[in-house]
XYZ file of C-alpha atoms in Angstrom:
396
model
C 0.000 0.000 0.000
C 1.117 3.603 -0.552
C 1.530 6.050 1.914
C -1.675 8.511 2.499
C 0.785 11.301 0.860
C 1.407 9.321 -2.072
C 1.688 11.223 -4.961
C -0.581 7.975 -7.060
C -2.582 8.032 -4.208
C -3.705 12.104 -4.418
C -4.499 11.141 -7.952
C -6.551 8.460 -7.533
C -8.596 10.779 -5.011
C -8.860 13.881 -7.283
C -9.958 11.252 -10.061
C -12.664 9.991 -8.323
C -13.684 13.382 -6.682
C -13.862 14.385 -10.674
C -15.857 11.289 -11.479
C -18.305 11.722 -9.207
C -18.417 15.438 -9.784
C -19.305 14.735 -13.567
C -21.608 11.596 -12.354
C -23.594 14.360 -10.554
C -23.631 16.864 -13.384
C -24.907 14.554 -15.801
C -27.672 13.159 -13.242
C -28.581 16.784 -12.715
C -28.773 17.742 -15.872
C -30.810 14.770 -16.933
C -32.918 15.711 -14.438
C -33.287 19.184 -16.076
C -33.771 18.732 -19.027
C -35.966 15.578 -19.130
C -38.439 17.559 -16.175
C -40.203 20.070 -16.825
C -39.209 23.587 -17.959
C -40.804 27.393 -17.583
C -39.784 29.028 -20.972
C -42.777 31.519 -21.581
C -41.764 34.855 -22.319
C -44.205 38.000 -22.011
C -46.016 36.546 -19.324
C -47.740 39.747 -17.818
C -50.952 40.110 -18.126
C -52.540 42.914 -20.317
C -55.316 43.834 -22.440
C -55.825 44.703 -26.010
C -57.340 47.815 -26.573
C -56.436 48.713 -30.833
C -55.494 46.644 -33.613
C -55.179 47.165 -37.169
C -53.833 45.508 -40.196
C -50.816 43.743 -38.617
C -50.177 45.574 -35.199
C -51.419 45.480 -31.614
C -51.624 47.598 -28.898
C -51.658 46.532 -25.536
C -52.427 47.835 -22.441
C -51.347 47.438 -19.068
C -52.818 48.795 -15.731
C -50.407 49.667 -12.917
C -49.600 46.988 -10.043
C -50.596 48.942 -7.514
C -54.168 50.166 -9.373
C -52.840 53.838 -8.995
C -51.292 55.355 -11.679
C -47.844 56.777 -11.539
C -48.096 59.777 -13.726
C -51.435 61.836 -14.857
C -50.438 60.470 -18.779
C -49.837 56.924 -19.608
C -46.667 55.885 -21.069
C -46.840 54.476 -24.554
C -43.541 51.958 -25.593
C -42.710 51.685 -29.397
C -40.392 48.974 -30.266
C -38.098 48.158 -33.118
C -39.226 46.672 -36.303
C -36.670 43.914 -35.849
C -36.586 41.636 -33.702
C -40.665 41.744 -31.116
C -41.110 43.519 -28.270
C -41.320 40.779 -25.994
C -37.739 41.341 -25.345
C -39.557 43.614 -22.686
C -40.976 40.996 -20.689
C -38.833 38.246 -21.168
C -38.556 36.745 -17.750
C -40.819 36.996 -14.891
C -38.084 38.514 -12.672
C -36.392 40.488 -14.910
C -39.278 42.434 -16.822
C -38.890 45.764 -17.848
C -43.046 45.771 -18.268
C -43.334 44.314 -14.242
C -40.858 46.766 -13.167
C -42.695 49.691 -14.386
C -45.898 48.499 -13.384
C -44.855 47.936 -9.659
C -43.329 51.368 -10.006
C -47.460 52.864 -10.737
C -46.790 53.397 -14.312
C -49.441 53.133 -16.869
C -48.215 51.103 -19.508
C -49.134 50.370 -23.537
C -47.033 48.686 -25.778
C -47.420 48.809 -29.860
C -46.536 45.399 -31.265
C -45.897 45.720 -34.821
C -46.418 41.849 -35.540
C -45.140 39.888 -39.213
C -45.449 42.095 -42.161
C -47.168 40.300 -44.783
C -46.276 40.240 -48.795
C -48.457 42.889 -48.985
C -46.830 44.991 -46.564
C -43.623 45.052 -48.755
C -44.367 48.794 -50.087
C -44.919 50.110 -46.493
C -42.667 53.196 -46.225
C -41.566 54.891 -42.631
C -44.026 57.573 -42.933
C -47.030 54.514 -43.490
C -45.495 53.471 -39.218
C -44.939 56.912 -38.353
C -47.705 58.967 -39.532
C -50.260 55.968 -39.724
C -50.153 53.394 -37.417
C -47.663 55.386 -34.763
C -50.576 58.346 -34.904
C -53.471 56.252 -34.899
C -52.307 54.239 -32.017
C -51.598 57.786 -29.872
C -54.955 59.372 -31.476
C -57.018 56.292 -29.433
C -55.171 56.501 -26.226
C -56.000 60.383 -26.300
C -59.375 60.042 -27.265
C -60.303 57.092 -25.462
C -58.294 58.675 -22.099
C -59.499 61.749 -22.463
C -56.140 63.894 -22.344
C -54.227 66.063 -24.731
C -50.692 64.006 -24.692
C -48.743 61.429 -23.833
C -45.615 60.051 -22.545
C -43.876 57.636 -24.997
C -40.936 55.674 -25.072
C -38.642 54.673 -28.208
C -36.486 50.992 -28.202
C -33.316 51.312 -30.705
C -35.456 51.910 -33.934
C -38.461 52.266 -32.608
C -36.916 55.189 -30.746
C -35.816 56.521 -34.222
C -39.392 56.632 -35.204
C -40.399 58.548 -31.493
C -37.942 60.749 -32.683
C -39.808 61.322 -36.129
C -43.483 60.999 -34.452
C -42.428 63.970 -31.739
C -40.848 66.431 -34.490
C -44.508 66.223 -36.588
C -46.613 65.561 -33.589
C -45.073 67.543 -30.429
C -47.961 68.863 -29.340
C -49.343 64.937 -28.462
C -45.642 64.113 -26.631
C -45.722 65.079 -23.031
C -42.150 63.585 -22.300
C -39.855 61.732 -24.706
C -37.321 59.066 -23.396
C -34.815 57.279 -26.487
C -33.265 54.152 -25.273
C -30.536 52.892 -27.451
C -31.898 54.861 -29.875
C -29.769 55.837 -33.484
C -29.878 59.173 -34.087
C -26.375 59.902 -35.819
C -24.520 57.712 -38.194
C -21.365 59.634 -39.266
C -18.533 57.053 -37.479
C -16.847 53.937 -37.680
C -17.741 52.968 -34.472
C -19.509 49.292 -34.466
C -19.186 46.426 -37.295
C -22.989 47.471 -38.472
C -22.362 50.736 -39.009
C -19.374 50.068 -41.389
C -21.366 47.099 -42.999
C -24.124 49.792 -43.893
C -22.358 52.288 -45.397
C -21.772 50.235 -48.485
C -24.541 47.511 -48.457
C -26.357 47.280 -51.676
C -29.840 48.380 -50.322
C -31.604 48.352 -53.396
C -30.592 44.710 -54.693
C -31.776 43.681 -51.142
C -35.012 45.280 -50.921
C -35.727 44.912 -54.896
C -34.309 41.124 -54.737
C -36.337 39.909 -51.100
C -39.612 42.202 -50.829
C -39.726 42.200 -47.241
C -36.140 41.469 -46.109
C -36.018 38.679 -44.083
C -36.170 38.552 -40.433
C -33.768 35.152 -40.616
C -31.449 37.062 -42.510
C -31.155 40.054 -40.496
C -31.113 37.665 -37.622
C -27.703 36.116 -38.861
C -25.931 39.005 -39.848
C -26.562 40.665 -36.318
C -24.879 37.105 -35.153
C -21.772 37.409 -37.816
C -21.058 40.871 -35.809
C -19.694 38.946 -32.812
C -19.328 35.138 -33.837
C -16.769 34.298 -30.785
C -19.473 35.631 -28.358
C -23.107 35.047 -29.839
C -22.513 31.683 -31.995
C -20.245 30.046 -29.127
C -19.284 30.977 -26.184
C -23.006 30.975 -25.081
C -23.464 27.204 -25.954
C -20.117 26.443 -24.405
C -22.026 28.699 -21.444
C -25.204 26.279 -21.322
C -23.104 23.291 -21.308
C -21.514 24.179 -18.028
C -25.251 25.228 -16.492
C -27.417 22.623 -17.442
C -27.929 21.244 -14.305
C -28.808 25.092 -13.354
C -33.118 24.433 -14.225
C -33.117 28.509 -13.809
C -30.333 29.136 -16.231
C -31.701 26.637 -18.543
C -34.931 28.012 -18.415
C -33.769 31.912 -19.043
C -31.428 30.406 -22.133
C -33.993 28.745 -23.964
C -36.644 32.067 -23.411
C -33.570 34.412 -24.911
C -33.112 31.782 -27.972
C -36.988 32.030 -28.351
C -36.748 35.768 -28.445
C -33.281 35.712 -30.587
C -34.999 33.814 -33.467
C -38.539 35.288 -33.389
C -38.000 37.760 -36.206
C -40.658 39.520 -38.466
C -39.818 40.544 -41.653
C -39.212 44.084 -42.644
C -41.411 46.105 -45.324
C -39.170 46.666 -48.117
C -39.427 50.373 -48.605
C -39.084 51.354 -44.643
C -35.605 49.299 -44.810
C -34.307 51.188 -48.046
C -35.492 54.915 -46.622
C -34.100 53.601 -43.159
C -30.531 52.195 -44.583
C -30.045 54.785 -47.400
C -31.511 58.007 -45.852
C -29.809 57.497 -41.838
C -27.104 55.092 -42.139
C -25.507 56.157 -45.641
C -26.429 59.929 -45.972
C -26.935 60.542 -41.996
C -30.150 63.101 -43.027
C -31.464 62.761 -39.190
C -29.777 64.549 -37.190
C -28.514 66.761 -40.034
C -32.603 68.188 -40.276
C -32.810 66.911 -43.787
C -34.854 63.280 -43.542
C -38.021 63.677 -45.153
C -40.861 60.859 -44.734
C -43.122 61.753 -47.330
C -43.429 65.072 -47.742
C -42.517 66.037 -44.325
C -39.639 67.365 -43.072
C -38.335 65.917 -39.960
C -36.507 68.769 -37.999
C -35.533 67.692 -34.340
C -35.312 71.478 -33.047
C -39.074 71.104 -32.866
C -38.888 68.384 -30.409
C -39.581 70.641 -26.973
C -40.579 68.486 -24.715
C -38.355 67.209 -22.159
C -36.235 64.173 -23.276
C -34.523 61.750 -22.023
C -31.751 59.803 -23.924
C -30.204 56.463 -22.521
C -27.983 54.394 -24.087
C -24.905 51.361 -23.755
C -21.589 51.798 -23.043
C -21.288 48.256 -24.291
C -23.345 48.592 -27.279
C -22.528 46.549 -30.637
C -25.022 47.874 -32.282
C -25.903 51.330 -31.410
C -22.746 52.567 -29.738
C -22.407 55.498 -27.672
C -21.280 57.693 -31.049
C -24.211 56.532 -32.581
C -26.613 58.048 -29.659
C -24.523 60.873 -27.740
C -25.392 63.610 -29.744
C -29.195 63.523 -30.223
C -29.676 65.960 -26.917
C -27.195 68.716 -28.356
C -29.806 68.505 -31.823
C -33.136 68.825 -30.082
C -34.912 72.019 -29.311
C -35.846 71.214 -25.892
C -34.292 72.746 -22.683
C -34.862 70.329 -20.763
C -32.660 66.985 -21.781
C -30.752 64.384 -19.790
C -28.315 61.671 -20.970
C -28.029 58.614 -19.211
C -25.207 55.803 -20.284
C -25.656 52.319 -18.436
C -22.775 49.915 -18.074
C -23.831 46.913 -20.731
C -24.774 46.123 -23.586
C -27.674 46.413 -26.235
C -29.993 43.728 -24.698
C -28.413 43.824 -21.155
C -30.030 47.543 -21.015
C -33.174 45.184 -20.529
C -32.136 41.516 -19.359
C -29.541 42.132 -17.115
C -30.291 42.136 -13.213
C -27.378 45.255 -12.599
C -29.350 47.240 -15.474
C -33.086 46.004 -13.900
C -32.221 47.912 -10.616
C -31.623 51.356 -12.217
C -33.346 51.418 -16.083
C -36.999 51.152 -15.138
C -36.743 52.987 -11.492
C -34.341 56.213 -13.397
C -37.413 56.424 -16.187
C -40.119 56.647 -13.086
C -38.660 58.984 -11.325
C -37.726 61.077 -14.434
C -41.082 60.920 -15.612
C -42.449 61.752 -12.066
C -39.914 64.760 -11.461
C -41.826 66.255 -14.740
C -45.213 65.219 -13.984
C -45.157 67.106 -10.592
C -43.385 70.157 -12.523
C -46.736 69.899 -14.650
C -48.960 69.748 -12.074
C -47.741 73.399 -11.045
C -47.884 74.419 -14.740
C -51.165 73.633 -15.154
C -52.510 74.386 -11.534
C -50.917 78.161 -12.523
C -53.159 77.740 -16.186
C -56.225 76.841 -14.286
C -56.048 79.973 -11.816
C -55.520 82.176 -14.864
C -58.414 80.506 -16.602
C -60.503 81.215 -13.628
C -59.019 84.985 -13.585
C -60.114 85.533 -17.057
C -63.221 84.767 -16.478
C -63.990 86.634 -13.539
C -62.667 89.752 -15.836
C -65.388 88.658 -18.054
C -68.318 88.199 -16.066
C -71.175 90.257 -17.127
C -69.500 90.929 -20.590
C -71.926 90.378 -23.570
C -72.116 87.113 -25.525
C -70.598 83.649 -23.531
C -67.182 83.266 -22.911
C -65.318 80.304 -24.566
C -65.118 77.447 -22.973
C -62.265 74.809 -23.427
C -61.937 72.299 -25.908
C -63.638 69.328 -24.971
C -61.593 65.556 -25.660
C -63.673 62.887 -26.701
C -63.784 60.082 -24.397
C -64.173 56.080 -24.782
């Protein structure tokens, strides 16, 4: 027999300490992956109060059945890619989080453009659907604006909506939002610069959502292709990790097609000629001039981003026309803005208690409107002919 301190004997220890380690793991993850697994995504509960052609909106009322702010906060989300990035996981759910915070919540789900949708240009989402989604909260809330919130190109469209429509945009918060295109900085933004947009869109129709799925994955190969499989094969006796993995594939590969003529205006007009946040993007026959967004804003973006780095999103409060604009750069990356625990504890509460600061500056405003409404019409009494009254919002 060897000695305890054996050098054979130390090996024969650590190899059946790693034998039984592995035994273990596989047992476990048998167990895992055989039992049963919780992989829904966009779980909360909510109602659906519009639809037309393709989209959706939703609504959803406040945890706490009080309402954080007077005006509800409306969420417009990229074309690429579906919302339910939003509320992926039960306990990290940028939906839940404002909700338990008060907020009022509706989210516009642009759904699967059909064939048909293929000549759909970015005015037919910003001036169509975008406005008749905001004209029914309005009318059916009975208020004169909103709050709205813009995800990566979705906020490029806020952007658009609240330069033609500012008078319907209470407050305005971007979130990894594009709004200058002028650099090097990221692998898409070089890629676009000389893509062929027109043999895409004139080739495909609707470009594909697979497509556009795999070159977002060709921008990091190492880190989205394998190191996250590599990842799950060390955690699949982890039923919580397994679960959240398979909910962010199910989100990665949901992807809707996008109408042909938005992605040719969108490639050619922001990310090869930068018109947006030189004033000179026109959607129809509109010109889209950010000096006429006024309200207050609120920009946020990823220090980490791949696709919509900080040079692509830095400048858009400098361009505005409001006085009243706020940057805010998180630590992570483009989806860890909205998955990532770190980012969960300060993205949702920083937009609350933005949007509250300004609703309670409102509240003066309009207490100080009301008192000179009433003083006016005091001056007035026993004048001739009635006085005018205000205008009167239709209501649901």
């Amino acid at each position: 027999m060897f000695a305890s301190d054996h050098p054979l004997n130390r090996l024969f220890d650590d190899t059946l300490k790693t034998m039984k380690k592995t035994l273990d793991y596989s047992l476990d993850s048998t167990q895992t992956m055989l039992g049963s697994l919780d992989t829904g995504i966009a779980s909360t509960p909510s109602e659906t109060v519009y639809t037309e052609d393709r989209i959706v909106l939703k609504h959803y009322t406040p945890e706490n059945g009080s309402a954080g702010t007077r005006a509800p906060l409306l969420i417009i989300y990229a074309l690429i890619n579906r919302e339910t990035m939003l509320d992926i996981q039960p306990e990290r759910s940028v939906i839940r989080s404002l909700l338990n915070e008060g907020m009022d919540v509706y989210l516009l789900e642009w759904g699967y453009p059909s064939w048909n949708d293929r000549f759909l240009t970015i005015e037919d989402h910003v001036c169509g659907y975008m406005n008749n989604v905001v004209d029914h909260i309005l009318e059916s809330r009975g208020i004169p604006s909103l709050n709205m919130m813009g995800i990566c190109m979705g906020g490029t469209f806020c952007l658009m909506y609240a330069s033609l429509y500012p008078e319907k945009v209470r407050n305005l918060i971007t979130t990894v939002t594009p709004s200058s295109f002028d650099h090097d900085d990221g692998l898409l933004h070089v890629w676009m610069k000389d893509i062929n947009v027109d043999a895409f869109t004139d080739g495909f129709g609707n470009i594909p959502g697979d497509l556009m799925n795999f070159g977002f994955l060709l921008l990091n190969p190492p880190r989205l292709m394998i190191d996250k499989y590599k990842n799950l094969l060390e955690n699949l006796d982890d039923k919580t990790f397994v679960e959240n993995f398979i909910r962010m594939e199910k989100w990665i590969f949901d992807s809707p097609d996008m109408p042909g003529e938005t992605f040719r205006q969108f490639i050619k007009d922001c990310y090869q000629n930068n018109l947006l946040i030189q004033n000179r993007m026109k959607i129809g026959d509109r010109l889209i001039d950010l000096r006429n967004i006024t309200m207050p804003l609120l920009n946020i973006y990823a220090k980490y981003d791949h696709l919509v780095p900080p040079a692509a999103a830095d400048r858009l409060t400098g361009a505005v026309g409001s006085s009243d604009v706020s940057d805010l750069c998180l630590d992570t990356g483009h989806i860890g803005i909205y998955v990532s625990s770190k980012c969960q504890s300060a993205f949702a509460p920083a937009i609350v208690s933005w949007l509250k600061e300004r609703d309670a500056q409102g509240r003066v405003v309009l207490k100080d409107v009301t008192k000179k409404a009433k003083a006016r019409k005091s001056a007035q009494a026993g004048t001739s002919g009635p006085a005018a009254g205000p205008r009167q919002m239709k209501t649901a």
